[in-house]
Short mmCIF file of C-alpha atoms and ligand atoms in Angstrom, two decimals:
data_model
loop_
_atom_site.label_atom_id
_atom_site.label_comp_id
_atom_site.label_asym_id
_atom_site.label_seq_id
_atom_site.Cartn_x
_atom_site.Cartn_y
_atom_site.Cartn_z
CA MET W 124 103.31 70.45 108.67
CA LYS W 125 100.12 70.28 110.29
CA THR W 126 96.89 72.29 109.93
CA ILE W 127 96.03 74.07 113.36
CA ASN W 128 92.38 74.05 114.72
CA SER W 129 92.82 77.27 116.36
CA THR W 130 93.08 80.82 115.27
CA PRO W 131 96.16 83.29 115.33
CA LYS W 132 94.27 85.48 117.86
CA GLN W 133 93.92 82.43 120.27
CA ASP W 134 97.44 81.44 119.75
CA ASN W 135 99.09 85.16 119.93
CA PHE W 136 99.97 85.38 116.48
CA ARG W 137 99.61 88.73 114.40
CA MET W 138 100.29 89.67 110.88
CA PRO W 139 103.25 91.94 110.98
CA GLY W 140 103.42 95.06 108.73
CA GLU W 141 104.94 94.64 105.43
CA PHE W 142 107.65 97.45 106.49
CA GLU W 143 108.73 94.87 109.29
CA PRO W 144 111.81 92.71 108.34
CA HIS W 145 111.32 90.01 106.08
CA ALA W 146 112.96 86.42 105.42
CA GLY W 147 112.07 86.77 101.68
CA CYS W 148 109.72 87.55 98.94
CA TRP W 149 107.55 84.97 96.92
CA MET W 150 106.30 85.45 93.39
CA LEU W 151 104.59 83.17 90.64
CA TRP W 152 105.46 83.05 87.01
CA PRO W 153 102.87 84.45 84.60
CA GLN W 154 101.96 82.47 81.50
CA ARG W 155 98.20 82.21 80.73
CA PRO W 156 97.47 83.77 77.31
CA ASP W 157 94.01 85.00 78.20
CA VAL W 158 95.29 87.26 80.77
CA TRP W 159 98.87 88.22 79.55
CA ARG W 160 99.33 89.34 75.99
CA ASN W 161 101.76 87.56 73.57
CA GLY W 162 101.58 84.26 75.34
CA GLY W 163 102.91 86.03 78.62
CA LYS W 164 106.42 86.67 77.13
CA PRO W 165 106.41 90.51 77.78
CA ALA W 166 105.00 89.98 81.23
CA GLN W 167 107.70 87.40 82.02
CA HIS W 168 110.37 89.84 81.27
CA ALA W 169 108.39 92.32 83.82
CA PHE W 170 108.43 89.91 86.40
CA VAL W 171 112.03 89.22 85.96
CA GLU W 172 112.81 92.83 86.43
CA VAL W 173 110.61 92.98 89.60
CA ALA W 174 112.28 89.67 90.95
CA THR W 175 115.52 90.98 90.31
CA ALA W 176 115.12 94.51 91.92
CA ILE W 177 113.77 92.74 95.08
CA SER W 178 116.59 90.49 95.26
CA GLN W 179 118.97 93.35 95.68
CA PHE W 180 117.23 93.78 99.11
CA GLU W 181 116.05 89.89 100.21
CA PRO W 182 115.99 86.34 98.89
CA VAL W 183 113.10 86.00 96.15
CA THR W 184 111.66 82.80 95.49
CA MET W 185 109.74 82.21 91.99
CA GLY W 186 107.08 79.78 91.97
CA VAL W 187 106.66 78.43 88.39
CA SER W 188 104.21 75.71 86.68
CA THR W 189 105.96 72.58 85.15
CA ASP W 190 106.19 73.60 81.43
CA GLN W 191 107.74 76.89 82.19
CA PHE W 192 110.34 75.65 84.86
CA ILE W 193 113.56 75.60 82.61
CA HIS W 194 112.43 78.95 80.82
CA ALA W 195 111.97 80.72 83.80
CA ARG W 196 115.27 79.48 85.56
CA GLU W 197 117.02 80.64 82.34
CA LEU W 198 115.54 84.11 82.65
CA LEU W 199 115.88 84.66 85.94
CA PRO W 200 119.01 85.64 87.88
CA ASP W 201 120.88 83.10 89.85
CA SER W 202 119.99 84.78 93.00
CA VAL W 203 116.48 84.13 92.56
CA ARG W 204 115.19 80.53 93.73
CA VAL W 205 113.10 78.88 91.21
CA VAL W 206 110.64 76.10 92.51
CA GLU W 207 108.03 74.27 90.59
CA LEU W 208 104.66 75.55 91.94
CA THR W 209 101.68 74.50 89.65
CA CYS W 210 99.24 77.84 89.41
CA ASN W 211 96.60 79.07 87.34
CA ASP W 212 97.86 82.51 87.42
CA SER W 213 100.63 84.73 89.05
CA TRP W 214 99.12 86.91 91.71
CA VAL W 215 100.57 85.78 94.89
CA ARG W 216 99.60 88.54 96.83
CA ASP W 217 96.05 87.13 96.54
CA CYS W 218 96.28 83.45 96.44
CA GLY W 219 99.36 83.10 98.86
CA PRO W 220 99.59 82.73 102.67
CA THR W 221 99.11 85.42 104.83
CA PHE W 222 102.11 84.91 107.36
CA VAL W 223 101.52 85.61 111.01
CA VAL W 224 104.39 85.91 113.73
CA ASN W 225 104.55 85.82 117.59
CA ASP W 226 106.49 87.49 120.11
CA VAL W 227 109.20 84.61 120.39
CA GLY W 228 109.93 84.73 116.67
CA GLU W 229 107.64 81.82 115.76
CA ILE W 230 105.65 81.63 112.11
CA ARG W 231 102.62 80.51 110.84
CA GLY W 232 100.51 81.01 107.85
CA VAL W 233 96.94 81.74 107.11
CA ASP W 234 95.45 79.91 104.13
CA TRP W 235 92.39 81.98 102.84
CA LYS W 236 89.92 80.47 100.18
CA PHE W 237 90.57 81.74 96.92
CA ASN W 238 87.98 82.30 94.02
CA ALA W 239 89.96 84.11 91.36
CA TRP W 240 88.21 87.44 92.61
CA GLY W 241 84.67 86.60 92.01
CA GLY W 242 84.21 83.03 91.34
CA LEU W 243 81.63 81.95 88.73
CA LEU W 244 79.69 85.24 89.12
CA SER W 245 82.59 87.56 87.96
CA GLY W 246 85.99 85.93 88.54
CA ALA W 247 88.81 86.35 86.31
CA TYR W 248 89.33 82.85 84.95
CA PHE W 249 88.19 79.10 85.84
CA PRO W 250 89.30 77.03 87.29
CA TRP W 251 91.40 78.46 90.17
CA ASP W 252 92.02 75.24 91.95
CA GLN W 253 95.73 75.31 91.53
CA ASP W 254 95.80 78.83 92.79
CA ASP W 255 93.62 78.04 95.74
CA LEU W 256 96.55 75.33 96.73
CA ILE W 257 99.33 77.98 96.45
CA ALA W 258 99.18 78.99 100.01
CA HIS W 259 99.11 75.41 101.41
CA LYS W 260 102.12 74.38 99.28
CA ILE W 261 104.01 77.44 100.20
CA LEU W 262 103.59 76.55 103.86
CA GLN W 263 104.69 73.10 103.17
CA ILE W 264 107.72 74.14 101.40
CA GLU W 265 108.77 76.58 104.29
CA ARG W 266 107.83 74.00 106.89
CA VAL W 267 105.33 76.48 108.51
CA ALA W 268 102.18 75.40 110.13
CA ARG W 269 98.69 76.64 108.55
CA TYR W 270 95.46 77.93 109.77
CA ASP W 271 92.70 77.25 107.38
CA ALA W 272 90.76 80.35 107.56
CA PRO W 273 86.80 80.00 106.38
CA LEU W 274 86.68 83.15 104.41
CA ILE W 275 87.28 83.93 100.81
CA LEU W 276 89.85 86.69 101.01
CA GLU W 277 92.78 87.95 98.78
CA GLY W 278 95.96 89.47 100.35
CA GLY W 279 95.75 92.44 98.16
CA SER W 280 92.38 93.47 99.85
CA ILE W 281 93.80 94.14 103.23
CA HIS W 282 96.68 96.18 104.57
CA VAL W 283 97.75 96.28 108.32
CA ASP W 284 99.85 98.23 110.56
CA GLY W 285 100.94 95.38 112.68
CA GLU W 286 99.90 97.07 115.71
CA GLY W 287 96.16 96.08 115.52
CA THR W 288 94.87 98.13 112.59
CA LEU W 289 93.58 96.88 109.26
CA ILE W 290 92.48 98.87 106.20
CA THR W 291 90.07 97.49 103.69
CA THR W 292 87.18 98.37 101.46
CA GLU W 293 83.60 97.56 101.50
CA GLN W 294 83.58 97.13 97.58
CA CYS W 295 85.50 94.17 97.87
CA LEU W 296 85.27 92.35 101.25
CA LEU W 297 81.27 92.98 101.23
CA ASN W 298 81.00 91.92 97.68
CA PRO W 299 78.38 89.36 97.02
CA ASN W 300 80.78 87.51 94.79
CA ARG W 301 83.30 86.62 97.77
CA ASN W 302 81.22 85.53 100.89
CA PRO W 303 77.50 86.15 100.41
CA GLU W 304 76.48 84.24 103.25
CA LEU W 305 78.36 86.20 105.68
CA SER W 306 77.46 89.82 107.17
CA ARG W 307 79.92 92.71 107.61
CA SER W 308 79.88 91.72 111.29
CA ASP W 309 80.95 87.85 110.57
CA ILE W 310 83.80 89.32 108.22
CA GLU W 311 85.09 91.26 110.98
CA THR W 312 85.18 88.61 113.02
CA HIS W 313 87.16 86.47 110.93
CA LEU W 314 89.42 89.17 110.38
CA ARG W 315 90.14 89.82 114.16
CA ASN W 316 90.31 85.88 114.49
CA TYR W 317 92.80 85.16 111.81
CA LEU W 318 94.97 88.43 111.65
CA ASN W 319 94.56 89.30 115.57
CA ILE W 320 93.53 93.11 114.71
CA GLU W 321 91.38 95.13 116.86
CA THR W 322 90.41 98.13 114.54
CA ILE W 323 89.19 97.84 110.89
CA ILE W 324 89.10 101.22 108.84
CA TRP W 325 86.61 100.55 106.07
CA LEU W 326 87.15 102.67 102.95
CA THR W 327 84.11 102.44 100.59
CA GLU W 328 85.85 101.93 96.99
CA GLY W 329 89.07 101.06 95.50
CA VAL W 330 90.75 102.41 92.28
CA TYR W 331 88.20 103.29 89.58
CA LYS W 332 88.02 100.41 87.24
CA ASP W 333 90.20 97.95 89.23
CA GLU W 334 89.50 94.23 88.22
CA THR W 335 89.69 93.01 91.71
CA ASP W 336 86.55 94.74 93.04
CA GLY W 337 88.74 97.38 94.75
CA HIS W 338 91.59 95.92 96.37
CA VAL W 339 93.16 98.38 98.93
CA ASP W 340 96.66 97.42 97.87
CA ASN W 341 96.08 99.67 94.68
CA LEU W 342 94.58 102.61 96.66
CA CYS W 343 96.07 102.98 100.22
CA CYS W 344 98.86 101.36 102.21
CA PHE W 345 100.68 101.72 105.38
CA ILE W 346 104.20 103.42 105.11
CA ARG W 347 104.48 102.79 109.01
CA PRO W 348 101.86 102.62 111.98
CA GLY W 349 100.20 105.80 111.82
CA VAL W 350 101.23 106.73 108.46
CA VAL W 351 99.48 105.85 105.03
CA ALA W 352 99.90 106.70 101.31
CA LEU W 353 96.74 107.42 99.40
CA THR W 354 96.48 107.47 95.62
CA TRP W 355 95.30 110.83 94.54
CA THR W 356 94.33 112.98 91.58
CA ASP W 357 93.77 116.62 91.27
CA ASN W 358 91.61 116.45 87.93
CA GLU W 359 88.05 116.71 89.55
CA SER W 360 86.62 115.21 86.38
CA ASP W 361 88.29 112.05 86.63
CA PRO W 362 85.90 109.52 88.30
CA GLN W 363 89.01 108.82 90.88
CA HIS W 364 88.74 112.01 92.24
CA ALA W 365 85.62 111.23 94.05
CA VAL W 366 86.90 107.67 95.24
CA SER W 367 90.26 109.36 96.63
CA LYS W 368 88.14 112.37 98.42
CA MET W 369 85.90 109.94 99.96
CA ALA W 370 88.86 107.72 101.11
CA TYR W 371 90.98 110.84 102.26
CA GLN W 372 87.69 111.73 104.19
CA GLN W 373 87.49 108.55 105.87
CA LEU W 374 91.06 108.05 106.62
CA SER W 375 91.08 111.60 108.30
CA GLU W 376 88.14 110.56 110.62
CA ALA W 377 89.79 107.10 111.66
CA VAL W 378 91.41 106.33 114.77
CA ASP W 379 93.91 103.49 114.64
CA ALA W 380 94.35 100.63 117.28
CA LYS W 381 96.75 102.67 119.31
CA GLY W 382 94.29 105.58 119.38
CA ARG W 383 96.17 107.86 116.78
CA ARG W 384 94.95 109.89 113.99
CA LEU W 385 96.47 108.91 110.61
CA GLU W 386 99.06 111.03 108.95
CA ILE W 387 97.77 110.79 105.08
CA HIS W 388 100.26 111.34 102.15
CA LYS W 389 98.76 111.72 98.54
CA LEU W 390 100.50 109.95 95.70
CA HIS W 391 99.15 111.43 92.59
CA GLN W 392 98.49 108.75 90.15
CA PRO W 393 99.81 108.47 86.64
CA GLU W 394 97.59 110.37 83.71
CA PRO W 395 94.48 107.69 82.78
CA LEU W 396 96.16 104.77 81.05
CA TYR W 397 94.34 102.67 78.51
CA ILE W 398 94.91 99.19 76.84
CA THR W 399 95.88 100.08 73.11
CA GLU W 400 94.40 98.18 70.19
CA GLY W 401 97.83 96.15 69.63
CA GLU W 402 98.11 95.21 73.23
CA GLY W 403 94.39 94.06 73.55
CA ALA W 404 95.05 92.08 70.14
CA GLY W 405 97.60 90.01 71.91
CA ILE W 406 95.28 88.61 74.40
CA ASP W 407 93.56 85.20 73.83
CA MET W 408 89.93 86.16 73.81
CA LEU W 409 87.72 84.23 76.20
CA PRO W 410 84.52 85.38 78.01
CA THR W 411 86.75 86.52 80.59
CA SER W 412 89.28 88.26 78.67
CA SER W 413 86.96 91.00 77.44
CA LEU W 414 87.92 92.71 80.59
CA ARG W 415 90.98 93.65 78.73
CA GLN W 416 89.73 95.07 75.41
CA GLU W 417 90.92 97.89 73.56
CA ASP W 418 90.53 101.35 75.22
CA LYS W 419 89.69 99.84 78.50
CA ARG W 420 91.17 101.99 81.34
CA LEU W 421 93.70 100.58 83.67
CA ALA W 422 93.75 101.08 87.24
CA GLY W 423 97.17 102.64 87.24
CA SER W 424 98.58 103.46 90.74
CA TYR W 425 101.90 104.24 92.33
CA VAL W 426 100.69 102.85 95.83
CA ASN W 427 101.15 99.31 94.36
CA PHE W 428 104.55 98.83 95.51
CA TYR W 429 106.53 96.48 97.60
CA ILE W 430 108.47 97.37 100.70
CA ALA W 431 111.51 95.04 100.88
CA ASN W 432 114.21 95.04 103.55
CA GLY W 433 115.99 98.28 103.17
CA GLY W 434 114.21 99.21 99.75
CA VAL W 435 110.91 99.78 98.10
CA VAL W 436 110.23 98.59 94.45
CA MET W 437 107.76 100.91 92.71
CA PRO W 438 106.17 100.73 89.20
CA VAL W 439 106.39 103.67 86.96
CA PHE W 440 104.66 104.18 83.73
CA ASN W 441 106.69 106.65 81.67
CA ASP W 442 104.50 109.45 82.73
CA PRO W 443 105.06 112.91 84.30
CA HIS W 444 103.95 111.87 87.81
CA ASP W 445 106.56 109.19 88.06
CA LYS W 446 109.24 111.43 89.23
CA PRO W 447 107.17 113.41 92.01
CA ALA W 448 105.95 109.89 93.09
CA PHE W 449 109.50 108.46 93.26
CA GLU W 450 110.54 111.66 95.23
CA THR W 451 107.53 111.50 97.87
CA LEU W 452 108.25 107.81 98.35
CA GLN W 453 111.96 108.51 98.90
CA GLN W 454 110.85 111.09 101.59
CA LEU W 455 108.23 108.76 103.25
CA PHE W 456 110.90 105.95 103.33
CA PRO W 457 114.34 107.68 104.27
CA ASN W 458 115.89 104.65 105.38
CA ARG W 459 115.23 102.59 102.18
CA ARG W 460 116.27 102.90 98.66
CA ILE W 461 113.60 103.44 96.03
CA VAL W 462 113.72 101.29 92.91
CA THR W 463 111.58 101.71 90.00
CA VAL W 464 110.59 99.02 87.61
CA PRO W 465 108.25 99.40 84.34
CA GLY W 466 104.62 98.87 85.59
CA ARG W 467 102.70 98.94 82.32
CA GLU W 468 103.11 95.40 81.50
CA ILE W 469 102.00 93.91 84.59
CA LEU W 470 99.25 96.31 84.65
CA LEU W 471 97.68 95.21 81.57
CA GLY W 472 97.44 92.00 83.47
CA GLY W 473 95.30 93.81 86.09
CA GLY W 474 97.57 94.79 88.83
CA ASN W 475 101.14 95.79 89.70
CA VAL W 476 104.32 95.15 91.88
CA HIS W 477 102.45 94.53 95.20
CA CYS W 478 99.90 92.04 93.69
CA ILE W 479 102.54 89.69 92.27
CA THR W 480 104.43 89.50 95.51
CA GLN W 481 104.07 88.25 98.87
CA GLN W 482 106.65 88.93 101.86
CA GLN W 483 107.55 86.19 104.13
CA PRO W 484 108.43 87.95 107.64
CA ALA W 485 111.81 87.18 109.16
CA THR W 486 111.47 85.06 112.35
CA ALA W 487 113.81 83.40 114.80
CA GLN W 488 113.34 80.22 112.97
CA LEU W 489 114.72 81.50 109.81
O1 KQY D 1501 95.69 93.19 91.18
C1 KQY D 1501 95.56 92.12 91.48
N1 KQY D 1501 95.75 91.84 92.88
C2 KQY D 1501 95.38 90.81 90.79
C3 KQY D 1501 94.34 91.07 89.63
C4 KQY D 1501 94.12 90.13 88.54
C5 KQY D 1501 92.90 90.26 88.12
C6 KQY D 1501 92.87 89.23 86.98
N2 KQY D 1501 93.74 89.07 86.17
#
């Protein structure tokens, strides 16, 4: 499939909300030992749980590097399609394509530039060249035409309502480790052109100690147009309190592209989580691995869930806040079944369920 020399906005394509119907979900298999402890083995089992949970609701495809193909095929249920897809790590939310659709059921994909959350300045690993090819390869596999976007951007740094509104954070999108040559206005222009949105709601910061420089998908997301969930803590001495309070204020003052005020639902975070000595000892120590040393606070959040067709897959942490978060999500999504998966192992790698998944919208072509 070809690369198109225009933009989704020019061609009347838009990024749908995650709550709109999907054709399926993409994931990538974890294996690098400087990110995932114990050679990635516990993480592989955690990813199998996520893929299995999502596959109850929609088709899942797992991309796997050559040397792990047979092993992944053995561990995953038959319902999950396994394809060889060489990758540097496993965060398809961030290196995968952002799919866009039009009103007659056609689909295309935006291929952003990827620099592993900060490139040589502060990225998580080097090289990231294979991850930077993932979006293009997925679009080829799916025979979906590609827009080559001139912007370093990860999918986890944006959420849209599908009706013209985007939420993001200044901490990430304006970070000099992504697009230092671009102004805020240049970045806004690219977002408008490649996602066909009108209104951008800028939040200041993401979750405390988030390795991504504050991805919005760990902080806040759309439940449906006009309704958002925000990670929260009542503990005023926790640094997350000020971050969430500021975001609450900004969301309260925002008006979306349809002129609505947002309905904001707080999801209380788990109690602060830290890497244990044993967990840290299982990680190969490279200069960038020091991000995950013992006693490092983990950016745990229930907002990092995946919305599937008829379901929601949410991480839980064996924490007193698991049950209230589950109940709140069930109330917010009355027509979807909430399924929980253990979130700690994925969190040890620096993200959670939403970060390791990428929805492919349903279209008339599929
Ligand atoms: O949370 C994410 N979107 C990915 C974080 C990965 C950080 C590097 N391990």
